[in-house]
Amino acid sequence: MKIGIIGGTGLGKIDGFKFISEIKFDTKYGLPSDSYKEFETEGNSFFFLSRHGKNHQFPPHLINYRANIEGFRMIGVDFIVAFAAVGGINKTLKPGDFLIPDDLVDFTNGRETSFSEVGDVFHIDFTEPFCISVRNELIKIMGNMDISFYSRGVYVCTNGPRLESAAEIKMFDRMGFDVVGMTLSPEAALAREAGICYAAVNVVSNFAAGTTKNLLTTEEVVSAVKSSEGNILKIIKSLSTIKEKDKNCKCGESIKYARFK
Ligand code: HPA
């Protein structure tokens, strides 16, 4: 299997894997955030991309999401697992918890959100934004580990790069959203348009704005992800157990039903 991994804030590289090669290319949508690093373990190839770039130079609203996903399409990955730090809105969540979101709401603006262009119109189904098969496998994998994780939750994507106001978080809470981040949209939709199975693992790095009196700092976010790094690497290693037969989703056929006849 060819497994795509997207690393977010605090996860700029993956250590402890056998390095194979560095794949650098341009795409028709421009340059991806970084080169794709190929690693190997137990006969599976991993392709790692740092979403924010080598030196964390791309803020969430200026990431070339289309190029990043196009790169994975060119490599031909079987599925992508995307890691992303989030603020916890749901009061049961605390820093250090993991969550596998099962739905998302997009509050971003001004981003390139689609591969659809003039003359190539399609509307993918997005009822379940995250691949059901990869999510189920992640739930099994993480269920076998000694970690605190939630197997579902609604992720709301803000445009950033500023963090939210207390009133915004209160509104999101009332709307039933569990975690807040700045990157899974349009990433998830582009993966679906590309027909690539895509699921996410969120690391709760902080209580969302207004739920704590403390100022939110990037240091807090990075250090929470760094403390979870050992478990993140274990999750990545365990992805090797996912086999083609485990996939019973329709992600690969997303375009088939999306175009006008
Ligand atoms: N808000 C938005 N994005 C985030 C947060 C947050 O509190 N923490 C980590 N990413």
PDB file of N, CA, C and O and ligand atoms in Angstrom, residues 9 84-88 155-156 158 162-164 169 180-182 203 205-209 216 221, ligand 1:
ATOM      1  N   THR A   9       0.892  21.314  12.345  1.00  0.00           N
ATOM      2  CA  THR A   9       1.700  22.049  13.321  1.00  0.00           C
ATOM      3  C   THR A   9       2.306  21.080  14.338  1.00  0.00           C
ATOM      4  O   THR A   9       1.606  20.241  14.896  1.00  0.00           O
ATOM      5  N   ALA A  84      -3.731  16.990  12.489  1.00  0.00           N
ATOM      6  CA  ALA A  84      -3.936  18.424  12.667  1.00  0.00           C
ATOM      7  C   ALA A  84      -4.242  18.741  14.125  1.00  0.00           C
ATOM      8  O   ALA A  84      -5.078  18.073  14.762  1.00  0.00           O
ATOM      9  N   ALA A  85      -3.542  19.751  14.628  1.00  0.00           N
ATOM     10  CA  ALA A  85      -3.812  20.219  15.993  1.00  0.00           C
ATOM     11  C   ALA A  85      -5.137  20.970  15.993  1.00  0.00           C
ATOM     12  O   ALA A  85      -5.494  21.607  14.995  1.00  0.00           O
ATOM     13  N   VAL A  86      -5.860  20.882  17.099  1.00  0.00           N
ATOM     14  CA  VAL A  86      -7.146  21.586  17.204  1.00  0.00           C
ATOM     15  C   VAL A  86      -7.320  22.163  18.605  1.00  0.00           C
ATOM     16  O   VAL A  86      -6.704  21.697  19.572  1.00  0.00           O
ATOM     17  N   GLY A  87      -8.180  23.162  18.671  1.00  0.00           N
ATOM     18  CA  GLY A  87      -8.624  23.651  19.965  1.00  0.00           C
ATOM     19  C   GLY A  87      -9.852  22.852  20.364  1.00  0.00           C
ATOM     20  O   GLY A  87     -10.694  22.529  19.519  1.00  0.00           O
ATOM     21  N   GLY A  88      -9.976  22.539  21.630  1.00  0.00           N
ATOM     22  CA  GLY A  88     -11.130  21.783  22.104  1.00  0.00           C
ATOM     23  C   GLY A  88     -12.280  22.724  22.458  1.00  0.00           C
ATOM     24  O   GLY A  88     -12.108  23.624  23.284  1.00  0.00           O
ATOM     25  N   TYR A 155     -15.608  18.823  13.370  1.00  0.00           N
ATOM     26  CA  TYR A 155     -14.477  19.758  13.244  1.00  0.00           C
ATOM     27  C   TYR A 155     -14.970  21.002  12.516  1.00  0.00           C
ATOM     28  O   TYR A 155     -15.557  20.896  11.431  1.00  0.00           O
ATOM     29  N   VAL A 156     -14.765  22.169  13.094  1.00  0.00           N
ATOM     30  CA  VAL A 156     -15.094  23.407  12.372  1.00  0.00           C
ATOM     31  C   VAL A 156     -13.782  24.051  11.933  1.00  0.00           C
ATOM     32  O   VAL A 156     -12.836  24.150  12.704  1.00  0.00           O
ATOM     33  N   THR A 158     -11.862  27.254  10.664  1.00  0.00           N
ATOM     34  CA  THR A 158     -11.870  28.720  10.560  1.00  0.00           C
ATOM     35  C   THR A 158     -10.771  29.138   9.597  1.00  0.00           C
ATOM     36  O   THR A 158      -9.865  28.357   9.296  1.00  0.00           O
ATOM     37  N   ARG A 162      -5.597  34.208  12.577  1.00  0.00           N
ATOM     38  CA  ARG A 162      -5.843  34.567  13.977  1.00  0.00           C
ATOM     39  C   ARG A 162      -6.643  33.467  14.642  1.00  0.00           C
ATOM     40  O   ARG A 162      -7.385  32.724  13.983  1.00  0.00           O
ATOM     41  N   LEU A 163      -6.501  33.365  15.945  1.00  0.00           N
ATOM     42  CA  LEU A 163      -7.354  32.440  16.693  1.00  0.00           C
ATOM     43  C   LEU A 163      -8.736  33.074  16.849  1.00  0.00           C
ATOM     44  O   LEU A 163      -8.961  34.203  16.415  1.00  0.00           O
ATOM     45  N   GLU A 164      -9.663  32.361  17.447  1.00  0.00           N
ATOM     46  CA  GLU A 164     -11.055  32.808  17.492  1.00  0.00           C
ATOM     47  C   GLU A 164     -11.300  33.734  18.679  1.00  0.00           C
ATOM     48  O   GLU A 164     -10.548  33.741  19.642  1.00  0.00           O
ATOM     49  N   ILE A 169     -16.270  31.093  19.617  1.00  0.00           N
ATOM     50  CA  ILE A 169     -16.225  29.732  20.183  1.00  0.00           C
ATOM     51  C   ILE A 169     -17.554  29.399  20.865  1.00  0.00           C
ATOM     52  O   ILE A 169     -18.064  28.279  20.736  1.00  0.00           O
ATOM     53  N   VAL A 180     -11.924  22.902  16.861  1.00  0.00           N
ATOM     54  CA  VAL A 180     -11.708  23.952  15.868  1.00  0.00           C
ATOM     55  C   VAL A 180     -10.260  23.916  15.389  1.00  0.00           C
ATOM     56  O   VAL A 180      -9.337  23.758  16.176  1.00  0.00           O
ATOM     57  N   GLY A 181     -10.121  24.025  14.061  1.00  0.00           N
ATOM     58  CA  GLY A 181      -8.797  24.075  13.449  1.00  0.00           C
ATOM     59  C   GLY A 181      -8.866  24.951  12.213  1.00  0.00           C
ATOM     60  O   GLY A 181      -9.904  25.575  11.947  1.00  0.00           O
ATOM     61  N   MET A 182      -7.774  25.010  11.475  1.00  0.00           N
ATOM     62  CA  MET A 182      -7.738  25.932  10.336  1.00  0.00           C
ATOM     63  C   MET A 182      -7.360  25.277   9.006  1.00  0.00           C
ATOM     64  O   MET A 182      -7.170  25.989   8.023  1.00  0.00           O
ATOM     65  N   VAL A 203      -5.249  16.288  17.238  1.00  0.00           N
ATOM     66  CA  VAL A 203      -4.636  16.297  18.567  1.00  0.00           C
ATOM     67  C   VAL A 203      -5.129  17.579  19.237  1.00  0.00           C
ATOM     68  O   VAL A 203      -4.908  18.676  18.708  1.00  0.00           O
ATOM     69  N   SER A 205      -4.800  20.503  21.288  1.00  0.00           N
ATOM     70  CA  SER A 205      -3.579  21.149  21.783  1.00  0.00           C
ATOM     71  C   SER A 205      -3.889  22.222  22.825  1.00  0.00           C
ATOM     72  O   SER A 205      -3.007  22.651  23.551  1.00  0.00           O
ATOM     73  N   ASN A 206      -5.130  22.642  22.887  1.00  0.00           N
ATOM     74  CA  ASN A 206      -5.491  23.726  23.829  1.00  0.00           C
ATOM     75  C   ASN A 206      -7.002  23.762  24.002  1.00  0.00           C
ATOM     76  O   ASN A 206      -7.743  23.239  23.164  1.00  0.00           O
ATOM     77  N   PHE A 207      -7.439  24.382  25.091  1.00  0.00           N
ATOM     78  CA  PHE A 207      -8.866  24.687  25.239  1.00  0.00           C
ATOM     79  C   PHE A 207      -9.137  25.853  24.295  1.00  0.00           C
ATOM     80  O   PHE A 207      -8.333  26.789  24.223  1.00  0.00           O
ATOM     81  N   ALA A 208     -10.238  25.823  23.563  1.00  0.00           N
ATOM     82  CA  ALA A 208     -10.523  26.897  22.604  1.00  0.00           C
ATOM     83  C   ALA A 208     -10.755  28.220  23.342  1.00  0.00           C
ATOM     84  O   ALA A 208     -11.013  28.234  24.556  1.00  0.00           O
ATOM     85  N   ALA A 209     -10.665  29.313  22.591  1.00  0.00           N
ATOM     86  CA  ALA A 209     -10.729  30.659  23.169  1.00  0.00           C
ATOM     87  C   ALA A 209     -11.947  30.842  24.078  1.00  0.00           C
ATOM     88  O   ALA A 209     -13.035  30.352  23.780  1.00  0.00           O
ATOM     89  N   LEU A 216      -3.944  32.255  24.480  1.00  0.00           N
ATOM     90  CA  LEU A 216      -3.575  31.076  23.694  1.00  0.00           C
ATOM     91  C   LEU A 216      -2.252  31.358  23.002  1.00  0.00           C
ATOM     92  O   LEU A 216      -2.105  32.398  22.360  1.00  0.00           O
ATOM     93  N   VAL A 221       0.427  25.087  21.624  1.00  0.00           N
ATOM     94  CA  VAL A 221      -0.031  24.181  20.567  1.00  0.00           C
ATOM     95  C   VAL A 221       1.090  23.209  20.191  1.00  0.00           C
ATOM     96  O   VAL A 221       0.908  21.989  20.168  1.00  0.00           O
TER      97      VAL A 221
HETATM   98  N1  HPA B   1      -8.234  27.420  17.020  1.00  0.00           N
HETATM   99  C1  HPA B   1      -7.989  27.197  15.709  1.00  0.00           C
HETATM  100  N2  HPA B   1      -7.036  26.381  15.280  1.00  0.00           N
HETATM  101  C2  HPA B   1      -6.306  25.735  16.205  1.00  0.00           C
HETATM  102  C3  HPA B   1      -6.510  25.915  17.581  1.00  0.00           C
HETATM  103  C4  HPA B   1      -7.525  26.799  18.020  1.00  0.00           C
HETATM  104  O1  HPA B   1      -7.771  27.016  19.225  1.00  0.00           O
HETATM  105  N3  HPA B   1      -5.603  25.133  18.225  1.00  0.00           N
HETATM  106  C5  HPA B   1      -4.892  24.485  17.252  1.00  0.00           C
HETATM  107  N4  HPA B   1      -5.313  24.852  16.035  1.00  0.00           N
END
